[in-house]
């Protein structure tokens, strides 16, 4: 998953605050500074889990305080799921 897809999901699931440019360099910006609380991030990860058939633990999601960290966790799970399907 790439940043653009994640930011599109954030917009769709939780909207976007005025003055926040999700198209800018937001990889290392904490979600709370982008206007997303933990519930918004959980909502987005729920959609990702459903659409990509992966599982992210609540602890993992709580540790993912920035888009970069969340993408790392998501892509790690996507890679593991892909490897299982190929086996």
mmCIF file of N, CA, C and O in Angstrom:
data_model
loop_
_atom_site.group_PDB
_atom_site.id
_atom_site.type_symbol
_atom_site.label_atom_id
_atom_site.label_comp_id
_atom_site.label_asym_id
_atom_site.label_seq_id
_atom_site.Cartn_x
_atom_site.Cartn_y
_atom_site.Cartn_z
ATOM 1 N N UNK A 1 0.847 -1.175 0.000
ATOM 2 C CA UNK A 1 0.000 0.000 0.000
ATOM 3 C C UNK A 1 0.889 1.234 0.000
ATOM 4 O O UNK A 1 1.937 1.244 0.639
ATOM 5 N N UNK A 2 0.454 2.225 -0.701
ATOM 6 C CA UNK A 2 1.210 3.473 -0.801
ATOM 7 C C UNK A 2 0.483 4.583 -0.042
ATOM 8 O O UNK A 2 -0.701 4.464 0.283
ATOM 9 N N UNK A 3 1.200 5.671 0.205
ATOM 10 C CA UNK A 3 0.648 6.796 0.963
ATOM 11 C C UNK A 3 -0.625 7.342 0.319
ATOM 12 O O UNK A 3 -1.587 7.652 1.014
ATOM 13 N N UNK A 4 -0.650 7.455 -0.987
ATOM 14 C CA UNK A 4 -1.817 8.028 -1.670
ATOM 15 C C UNK A 4 -3.075 7.223 -1.374
ATOM 16 O O UNK A 4 -4.136 7.780 -1.118
ATOM 17 N N UNK A 5 -2.946 5.905 -1.385
ATOM 18 C CA UNK A 5 -4.108 5.071 -1.093
ATOM 19 C C UNK A 5 -4.549 5.240 0.358
ATOM 20 O O UNK A 5 -5.743 5.322 0.653
ATOM 21 N N UNK A 6 -3.585 5.311 1.275
ATOM 22 C CA UNK A 6 -3.912 5.518 2.686
ATOM 23 C C UNK A 6 -4.608 6.866 2.893
ATOM 24 O O UNK A 6 -5.621 6.945 3.586
ATOM 25 N N UNK A 7 -4.088 7.924 2.307
ATOM 26 C CA UNK A 7 -4.711 9.237 2.493
ATOM 27 C C UNK A 7 -6.101 9.287 1.858
ATOM 28 O O UNK A 7 -6.995 9.936 2.399
ATOM 29 N N UNK A 8 -6.292 8.582 0.747
ATOM 30 C CA UNK A 8 -7.631 8.508 0.154
ATOM 31 C C UNK A 8 -8.607 7.825 1.111
ATOM 32 O O UNK A 8 -9.743 8.268 1.273
ATOM 33 N N UNK A 9 -8.160 6.753 1.756
ATOM 34 C CA UNK A 9 -9.003 6.061 2.730
ATOM 35 C C UNK A 9 -9.292 6.949 3.941
ATOM 36 O O UNK A 9 -10.412 6.946 4.463
ATOM 37 N N UNK A 10 -8.298 7.684 4.402
ATOM 38 C CA UNK A 10 -8.523 8.606 5.515
ATOM 39 C C UNK A 10 -9.592 9.624 5.149
ATOM 40 O O UNK A 10 -10.496 9.911 5.952
ATOM 41 N N UNK A 11 -9.508 10.175 3.954
ATOM 42 C CA UNK A 11 -10.513 11.148 3.499
ATOM 43 C C UNK A 11 -11.905 10.519 3.451
ATOM 44 O O UNK A 11 -12.881 11.114 3.903
ATOM 45 N N UNK A 12 -11.990 9.325 2.866
ATOM 46 C CA UNK A 12 -13.278 8.661 2.699
ATOM 47 C C UNK A 12 -13.904 8.262 4.035
ATOM 48 O O UNK A 12 -15.101 8.426 4.229
ATOM 49 N N UNK A 13 -13.099 7.726 4.926
ATOM 50 C CA UNK A 13 -13.617 7.180 6.190
ATOM 51 C C UNK A 13 -13.809 8.235 7.273
ATOM 52 O O UNK A 13 -14.723 8.126 8.082
ATOM 53 N N UNK A 14 -12.919 9.215 7.320
ATOM 54 C CA UNK A 14 -12.933 10.146 8.451
ATOM 55 C C UNK A 14 -12.915 11.607 8.046
ATOM 56 O O UNK A 14 -12.850 12.480 8.903
ATOM 57 N N UNK A 15 -12.938 11.887 6.766
ATOM 58 C CA UNK A 15 -12.911 13.270 6.324
ATOM 59 C C UNK A 15 -11.526 13.871 6.458
ATOM 60 O O UNK A 15 -10.549 13.159 6.656
ATOM 61 N N UNK A 16 -11.456 15.182 6.334
ATOM 62 C CA UNK A 16 -10.178 15.875 6.463
ATOM 63 C C UNK A 16 -10.430 17.251 7.069
ATOM 64 O O UNK A 16 -11.405 17.925 6.736
ATOM 65 N N UNK A 17 -9.589 17.639 8.015
ATOM 66 C CA UNK A 17 -9.711 18.948 8.651
ATOM 67 C C UNK A 17 -9.283 20.046 7.688
ATOM 68 O O UNK A 17 -8.394 19.840 6.854
ATOM 69 N N UNK A 18 -9.903 21.207 7.841
ATOM 70 C CA UNK A 18 -9.472 22.366 7.063
ATOM 71 C C UNK A 18 -8.034 22.688 7.407
ATOM 72 O O UNK A 18 -7.601 22.565 8.554
ATOM 73 N N UNK A 19 -7.274 23.079 6.424
ATOM 74 C CA UNK A 19 -5.892 23.453 6.661
ATOM 75 C C UNK A 19 -4.921 22.289 6.646
ATOM 76 O O UNK A 19 -3.718 22.485 6.765
ATOM 77 N N UNK A 20 -5.429 21.058 6.505
ATOM 78 C CA UNK A 20 -4.556 19.885 6.432
ATOM 79 C C UNK A 20 -4.423 19.483 4.976
ATOM 80 O O UNK A 20 -5.422 19.280 4.283
ATOM 81 N N UNK A 21 -3.192 19.389 4.508
ATOM 82 C CA UNK A 21 -2.929 18.997 3.125
ATOM 83 C C UNK A 21 -2.411 17.567 3.118
ATOM 84 O O UNK A 21 -1.224 17.326 3.294
ATOM 85 N N UNK A 22 -3.314 16.615 2.923
ATOM 86 C CA UNK A 22 -2.912 15.213 2.901
ATOM 87 C C UNK A 22 -2.099 14.864 1.663
ATOM 88 O O UNK A 22 -1.507 13.790 1.597
ATOM 89 N N UNK A 23 -2.070 15.758 0.692
ATOM 90 C CA UNK A 23 -1.268 15.511 -0.503
ATOM 91 C C UNK A 23 0.170 15.974 -0.315
ATOM 92 O O UNK A 23 1.015 15.726 -1.165
ATOM 93 N N UNK A 24 0.455 16.627 0.807
ATOM 94 C CA UNK A 24 1.806 17.107 1.098
ATOM 95 C C UNK A 24 2.646 16.012 1.730
ATOM 96 O O UNK A 24 2.323 14.827 1.690
ATOM 97 N N UNK A 25 3.736 16.414 2.335
ATOM 98 C CA UNK A 25 4.663 15.492 2.982
ATOM 99 C C UNK A 25 4.159 15.183 4.386
ATOM 100 O O UNK A 25 4.513 15.848 5.349
ATOM 101 N N UNK A 26 3.299 14.164 4.489
ATOM 102 C CA UNK A 26 2.665 13.840 5.768
ATOM 103 C C UNK A 26 3.123 12.497 6.340
ATOM 104 O O UNK A 26 2.617 12.069 7.374
ATOM 105 N N UNK A 27 4.067 11.843 5.706
ATOM 106 C CA UNK A 27 4.493 10.512 6.143
ATOM 107 C C UNK A 27 4.859 10.453 7.622
ATOM 108 O O UNK A 27 4.521 9.493 8.308
ATOM 109 N N UNK A 28 5.553 11.473 8.105
ATOM 110 C CA UNK A 28 6.022 11.456 9.493
ATOM 111 C C UNK A 28 5.256 12.412 10.402
ATOM 112 O O UNK A 28 5.686 12.689 11.521
ATOM 113 N N UNK A 29 4.122 12.881 9.945
ATOM 114 C CA UNK A 29 3.283 13.760 10.750
ATOM 115 C C UNK A 29 2.338 12.903 11.590
ATOM 116 O O UNK A 29 1.629 12.047 11.044
ATOM 117 N N UNK A 30 2.332 13.094 12.895
ATOM 118 C CA UNK A 30 1.431 12.298 13.744
ATOM 119 C C UNK A 30 -0.031 12.457 13.305
ATOM 120 O O UNK A 30 -0.457 13.539 12.889
ATOM 121 N N UNK A 31 -0.775 11.357 13.410
ATOM 122 C CA UNK A 31 -2.176 11.391 13.002
ATOM 123 C C UNK A 31 -2.957 12.466 13.730
ATOM 124 O O UNK A 31 -3.813 13.125 13.133
ATOM 125 N N UNK A 32 -2.673 12.685 15.015
ATOM 126 C CA UNK A 32 -3.436 13.702 15.747
ATOM 127 C C UNK A 32 -3.185 15.098 15.188
ATOM 128 O O UNK A 32 -4.080 15.936 15.181
ATOM 129 N N UNK A 33 -1.990 15.357 14.670
ATOM 130 C CA UNK A 33 -1.715 16.653 14.041
ATOM 131 C C UNK A 33 -2.418 16.776 12.687
ATOM 132 O O UNK A 33 -2.640 17.885 12.203
ATOM 133 N N UNK A 34 -2.739 15.637 12.090
ATOM 134 C CA UNK A 34 -3.475 15.635 10.826
ATOM 135 C C UNK A 34 -4.986 15.697 11.058
ATOM 136 O O UNK A 34 -5.767 15.770 10.112
ATOM 137 N N UNK A 35 -5.390 15.667 12.343
ATOM 138 C CA UNK A 35 -6.802 15.756 12.674
ATOM 139 C C UNK A 35 -7.495 14.417 12.838
ATOM 140 O O UNK A 35 -8.724 14.350 12.849
ATOM 141 N N UNK A 36 -6.719 13.333 12.972
ATOM 142 C CA UNK A 36 -7.306 12.004 13.116
ATOM 143 C C UNK A 36 -7.011 11.440 14.499
ATOM 144 O O UNK A 36 -5.857 11.303 14.882
ATOM 145 N N UNK A 37 -8.073 11.105 15.221
ATOM 146 C CA UNK A 37 -7.892 10.487 16.529
ATOM 147 C C UNK A 37 -7.781 8.974 16.352
ATOM 148 O O UNK A 37 -7.865 8.450 15.236
ATOM 149 N N UNK A 38 -7.602 8.277 17.448
ATOM 150 C CA UNK A 38 -7.397 6.827 17.381
ATOM 151 C C UNK A 38 -8.605 6.102 16.791
ATOM 152 O O UNK A 38 -8.451 5.103 16.091
ATOM 153 N N UNK A 39 -9.805 6.606 17.035
ATOM 154 C CA UNK A 39 -10.991 5.975 16.467
ATOM 155 C C UNK A 39 -11.020 6.089 14.951
ATOM 156 O O UNK A 39 -11.416 5.152 14.256
ATOM 157 N N UNK A 40 -10.595 7.228 14.427
ATOM 158 C CA UNK A 40 -10.543 7.403 12.981
ATOM 159 C C UNK A 40 -9.533 6.443 12.357
ATOM 160 O O UNK A 40 -9.802 5.831 11.321
ATOM 161 N N UNK A 41 -8.380 6.301 13.006
ATOM 162 C CA UNK A 41 -7.353 5.385 12.495
ATOM 163 C C UNK A 41 -7.864 3.949 12.564
ATOM 164 O O UNK A 41 -7.668 3.167 11.629
ATOM 165 N N UNK A 42 -8.557 3.584 13.646
ATOM 166 C CA UNK A 42 -9.135 2.242 13.749
ATOM 167 C C UNK A 42 -10.169 1.991 12.666
ATOM 168 O O UNK A 42 -10.259 0.890 12.117
ATOM 169 N N UNK A 43 -10.950 2.995 12.351
ATOM 170 C CA UNK A 43 -11.950 2.856 11.295
ATOM 171 C C UNK A 43 -11.273 2.579 9.959
ATOM 172 O O UNK A 43 -11.679 1.693 9.213
ATOM 173 N N UNK A 44 -10.219 3.318 9.672
ATOM 174 C CA UNK A 44 -9.490 3.128 8.417
ATOM 175 C C UNK A 44 -8.830 1.754 8.375
ATOM 176 O O UNK A 44 -8.905 1.056 7.364
ATOM 177 N N UNK A 45 -8.215 1.351 9.476
ATOM 178 C CA UNK A 45 -7.563 0.040 9.484
ATOM 179 C C UNK A 45 -8.597 -1.077 9.364
ATOM 180 O O UNK A 45 -8.310 -2.113 8.762
ATOM 181 N N UNK A 46 -9.791 -0.872 9.882
ATOM 182 C CA UNK A 46 -10.857 -1.858 9.716
ATOM 183 C C UNK A 46 -11.207 -2.060 8.249
ATOM 184 O O UNK A 46 -11.402 -3.192 7.789
ATOM 185 N N UNK A 47 -11.278 -0.969 7.513
ATOM 186 C CA UNK A 47 -11.553 -1.053 6.078
ATOM 187 C C UNK A 47 -10.411 -1.776 5.368
ATOM 188 O O UNK A 47 -10.640 -2.641 4.512
ATOM 189 N N UNK A 48 -9.184 -1.448 5.731
ATOM 190 C CA UNK A 48 -8.016 -2.087 5.114
ATOM 191 C C UNK A 48 -8.015 -3.586 5.417
ATOM 192 O O UNK A 48 -7.788 -4.407 4.524
ATOM 193 N N UNK A 49 -8.288 -3.941 6.664
ATOM 194 C CA UNK A 49 -8.325 -5.357 7.037
ATOM 195 C C UNK A 49 -9.374 -6.108 6.221
ATOM 196 O O UNK A 49 -9.126 -7.212 5.733
ATOM 197 N N UNK A 50 -10.533 -5.511 6.081
ATOM 198 C CA UNK A 50 -11.618 -6.149 5.327
ATOM 199 C C UNK A 50 -11.273 -6.259 3.846
ATOM 200 O O UNK A 50 -11.409 -7.324 3.247
ATOM 201 N N UNK A 51 -10.806 -5.168 3.269
ATOM 202 C CA UNK A 51 -10.555 -5.149 1.822
ATOM 203 C C UNK A 51 -9.358 -5.999 1.408
ATOM 204 O O UNK A 51 -9.352 -6.575 0.329
ATOM 205 N N UNK A 52 -8.348 -6.052 2.270
ATOM 206 C CA UNK A 52 -7.119 -6.781 1.918
ATOM 207 C C UNK A 52 -7.002 -8.129 2.624
ATOM 208 O O UNK A 52 -6.016 -8.842 2.434
ATOM 209 N N UNK A 53 -7.991 -8.452 3.457
ATOM 210 C CA UNK A 53 -8.004 -9.712 4.197
ATOM 211 C C UNK A 53 -6.717 -9.940 4.985
ATOM 212 O O UNK A 53 -6.073 -10.983 4.881
ATOM 213 N N UNK A 54 -6.369 -8.911 5.760
ATOM 214 C CA UNK A 54 -5.230 -9.009 6.670
ATOM 215 C C UNK A 54 -5.725 -8.670 8.066
ATOM 216 O O UNK A 54 -6.841 -8.155 8.218
ATOM 217 N N UNK A 55 -4.908 -8.953 9.058
ATOM 218 C CA UNK A 55 -5.269 -8.652 10.441
ATOM 219 C C UNK A 55 -4.170 -7.807 11.077
ATOM 220 O O UNK A 55 -3.001 -8.178 11.032
ATOM 221 N N UNK A 56 -4.544 -6.676 11.638
ATOM 222 C CA UNK A 56 -3.631 -5.804 12.373
ATOM 223 C C UNK A 56 -4.078 -5.794 13.824
ATOM 224 O O UNK A 56 -5.253 -5.537 14.103
ATOM 225 N N UNK A 57 -3.177 -6.076 14.738
ATOM 226 C CA UNK A 57 -3.553 -6.089 16.155
ATOM 227 C C UNK A 57 -3.842 -4.665 16.628
ATOM 228 O O UNK A 57 -3.329 -3.691 16.074
ATOM 229 N N UNK A 58 -4.645 -4.565 17.663
ATOM 230 C CA UNK A 58 -4.949 -3.253 18.238
ATOM 231 C C UNK A 58 -3.681 -2.580 18.751
ATOM 232 O O UNK A 58 -3.533 -1.362 18.649
ATOM 233 N N UNK A 59 -2.760 -3.372 19.301
ATOM 234 C CA UNK A 59 -1.489 -2.816 19.780
ATOM 235 C C UNK A 59 -0.684 -2.233 18.634
ATOM 236 O O UNK A 59 -0.088 -1.166 18.753
ATOM 237 N N UNK A 60 -0.670 -2.936 17.518
ATOM 238 C CA UNK A 60 0.059 -2.457 16.345
ATOM 239 C C UNK A 60 -0.525 -1.147 15.863
ATOM 240 O O UNK A 60 0.198 -0.200 15.570
ATOM 241 N N UNK A 61 -1.830 -1.089 15.801
ATOM 242 C CA UNK A 61 -2.494 0.139 15.343
ATOM 243 C C UNK A 61 -2.210 1.282 16.312
ATOM 244 O O UNK A 61 -1.962 2.408 15.890
ATOM 245 N N UNK A 62 -2.196 0.997 17.601
ATOM 246 C CA UNK A 62 -1.910 2.030 18.598
ATOM 247 C C UNK A 62 -0.479 2.546 18.462
ATOM 248 O O UNK A 62 -0.219 3.728 18.705
ATOM 249 N N UNK A 63 0.447 1.684 18.078
ATOM 250 C CA UNK A 63 1.841 2.088 17.901
ATOM 251 C C UNK A 63 2.050 2.896 16.626
ATOM 252 O O UNK A 63 3.023 3.638 16.515
ATOM 253 N N UNK A 64 1.157 2.754 15.682
ATOM 254 C CA UNK A 64 1.289 3.435 14.392
ATOM 255 C C UNK A 64 0.778 4.863 14.528
ATOM 256 O O UNK A 64 -0.365 5.164 14.203
ATOM 257 N N UNK A 65 1.627 5.739 14.990
ATOM 258 C CA UNK A 65 1.216 7.110 15.267
ATOM 259 C C UNK A 65 1.358 8.036 14.066
ATOM 260 O O UNK A 65 0.918 9.180 14.108
ATOM 261 N N UNK A 66 1.980 7.538 12.992
ATOM 262 C CA UNK A 66 2.156 8.330 11.778
ATOM 263 C C UNK A 66 1.769 7.478 10.571
ATOM 264 O O UNK A 66 1.765 6.245 10.645
ATOM 265 N N UNK A 67 1.474 8.103 9.448
ATOM 266 C CA UNK A 67 1.207 7.321 8.238
ATOM 267 C C UNK A 67 2.347 6.377 7.869
ATOM 268 O O UNK A 67 2.098 5.241 7.456
ATOM 269 N N UNK A 68 3.597 6.812 8.044
ATOM 270 C CA UNK A 68 4.723 5.938 7.701
ATOM 271 C C UNK A 68 4.686 4.646 8.517
ATOM 272 O O UNK A 68 4.829 3.550 7.977
ATOM 273 N N UNK A 69 4.483 4.773 9.837
ATOM 274 C CA UNK A 69 4.443 3.586 10.691
ATOM 275 C C UNK A 69 3.269 2.682 10.337
ATOM 276 O O UNK A 69 3.409 1.464 10.275
ATOM 277 N N UNK A 70 2.113 3.274 10.086
ATOM 278 C CA UNK A 70 0.952 2.473 9.731
ATOM 279 C C UNK A 70 1.191 1.744 8.409
ATOM 280 O O UNK A 70 0.887 0.560 8.289
ATOM 281 N N UNK A 71 1.747 2.435 7.438
ATOM 282 C CA UNK A 71 2.046 1.794 6.157
ATOM 283 C C UNK A 71 3.046 0.657 6.317
ATOM 284 O O UNK A 71 2.924 -0.378 5.654
ATOM 285 N N UNK A 72 4.027 0.823 7.181
ATOM 286 C CA UNK A 72 4.996 -0.252 7.421
ATOM 287 C C UNK A 72 4.295 -1.490 7.968
ATOM 288 O O UNK A 72 4.541 -2.604 7.508
ATOM 289 N N UNK A 73 3.405 -1.299 8.949
ATOM 290 C CA UNK A 73 2.672 -2.433 9.528
ATOM 291 C C UNK A 73 1.754 -3.076 8.487
ATOM 292 O O UNK A 73 1.672 -4.301 8.396
ATOM 293 N N UNK A 74 1.055 -2.253 7.726
ATOM 294 C CA UNK A 74 0.140 -2.775 6.705
ATOM 295 C C UNK A 74 0.913 -3.572 5.662
ATOM 296 O O UNK A 74 0.545 -4.699 5.320
ATOM 297 N N UNK A 75 1.982 -2.994 5.148
ATOM 298 C CA UNK A 75 2.741 -3.667 4.095
ATOM 299 C C UNK A 75 3.426 -4.928 4.595
ATOM 300 O O UNK A 75 3.575 -5.900 3.840
ATOM 301 N N UNK A 76 3.807 -4.947 5.861
ATOM 302 C CA UNK A 76 4.367 -6.165 6.447
ATOM 303 C C UNK A 76 3.319 -7.278 6.431
ATOM 304 O O UNK A 76 3.606 -8.417 6.054
ATOM 305 N N UNK A 77 2.094 -6.949 6.825
ATOM 306 C CA UNK A 77 1.022 -7.939 6.831
ATOM 307 C C UNK A 77 0.629 -8.353 5.415
ATOM 308 O O UNK A 77 0.331 -9.520 5.165
ATOM 309 N N UNK A 78 0.630 -7.405 4.496
ATOM 310 C CA UNK A 78 0.318 -7.745 3.102
ATOM 311 C C UNK A 78 1.353 -8.708 2.538
ATOM 312 O O UNK A 78 1.015 -9.654 1.823
ATOM 313 N N UNK A 79 2.622 -8.476 2.859
ATOM 314 C CA UNK A 79 3.686 -9.359 2.405
ATOM 315 C C UNK A 79 3.541 -10.761 2.984
ATOM 316 O O UNK A 79 3.700 -11.769 2.290
ATOM 317 N N UNK A 80 3.227 -10.834 4.280
ATOM 318 C CA UNK A 80 3.047 -12.123 4.935
ATOM 319 C C UNK A 80 1.835 -12.867 4.349
ATOM 320 O O UNK A 80 1.902 -14.073 4.114
ATOM 321 N N UNK A 81 0.757 -12.145 4.107
ATOM 322 C CA UNK A 81 -0.437 -12.768 3.538
ATOM 323 C C UNK A 81 -0.165 -13.263 2.132
ATOM 324 O O UNK A 81 -0.616 -14.349 1.743
ATOM 325 N N UNK A 82 0.574 -12.499 1.371
ATOM 326 C CA UNK A 82 0.924 -12.899 0.006
ATOM 327 C C UNK A 82 1.787 -14.158 0.015
ATOM 328 O O UNK A 82 1.605 -15.060 -0.808
ATOM 329 N N UNK A 83 2.726 -14.223 0.941
ATOM 330 C CA UNK A 83 3.599 -15.392 1.051
ATOM 331 C C UNK A 83 2.793 -16.633 1.418
ATOM 332 O O UNK A 83 3.054 -17.726 0.891
ATOM 333 N N UNK A 84 1.807 -16.483 2.307
ATOM 334 C CA UNK A 84 0.969 -17.618 2.699
ATOM 335 C C UNK A 84 0.125 -18.105 1.527
ATOM 336 O O UNK A 84 -0.058 -19.307 1.342
ATOM 337 N N UNK A 85 -0.394 -17.186 0.749
ATOM 338 C CA UNK A 85 -1.229 -17.561 -0.391
ATOM 339 C C UNK A 85 -0.398 -18.270 -1.465
ATOM 340 O O UNK A 85 -0.893 -19.139 -2.164
ATOM 341 N N UNK A 86 0.871 -17.867 -1.593
ATOM 342 C CA UNK A 86 1.738 -18.454 -2.610
ATOM 343 C C UNK A 86 2.222 -19.848 -2.206
ATOM 344 O O UNK A 86 2.606 -20.643 -3.057
ATOM 345 N N UNK A 87 2.188 -20.130 -0.905
ATOM 346 C CA UNK A 87 2.705 -21.426 -0.426
ATOM 347 C C UNK A 87 1.762 -22.565 -0.691
ATOM 348 O O UNK A 87 0.671 -22.506 -0.995
#
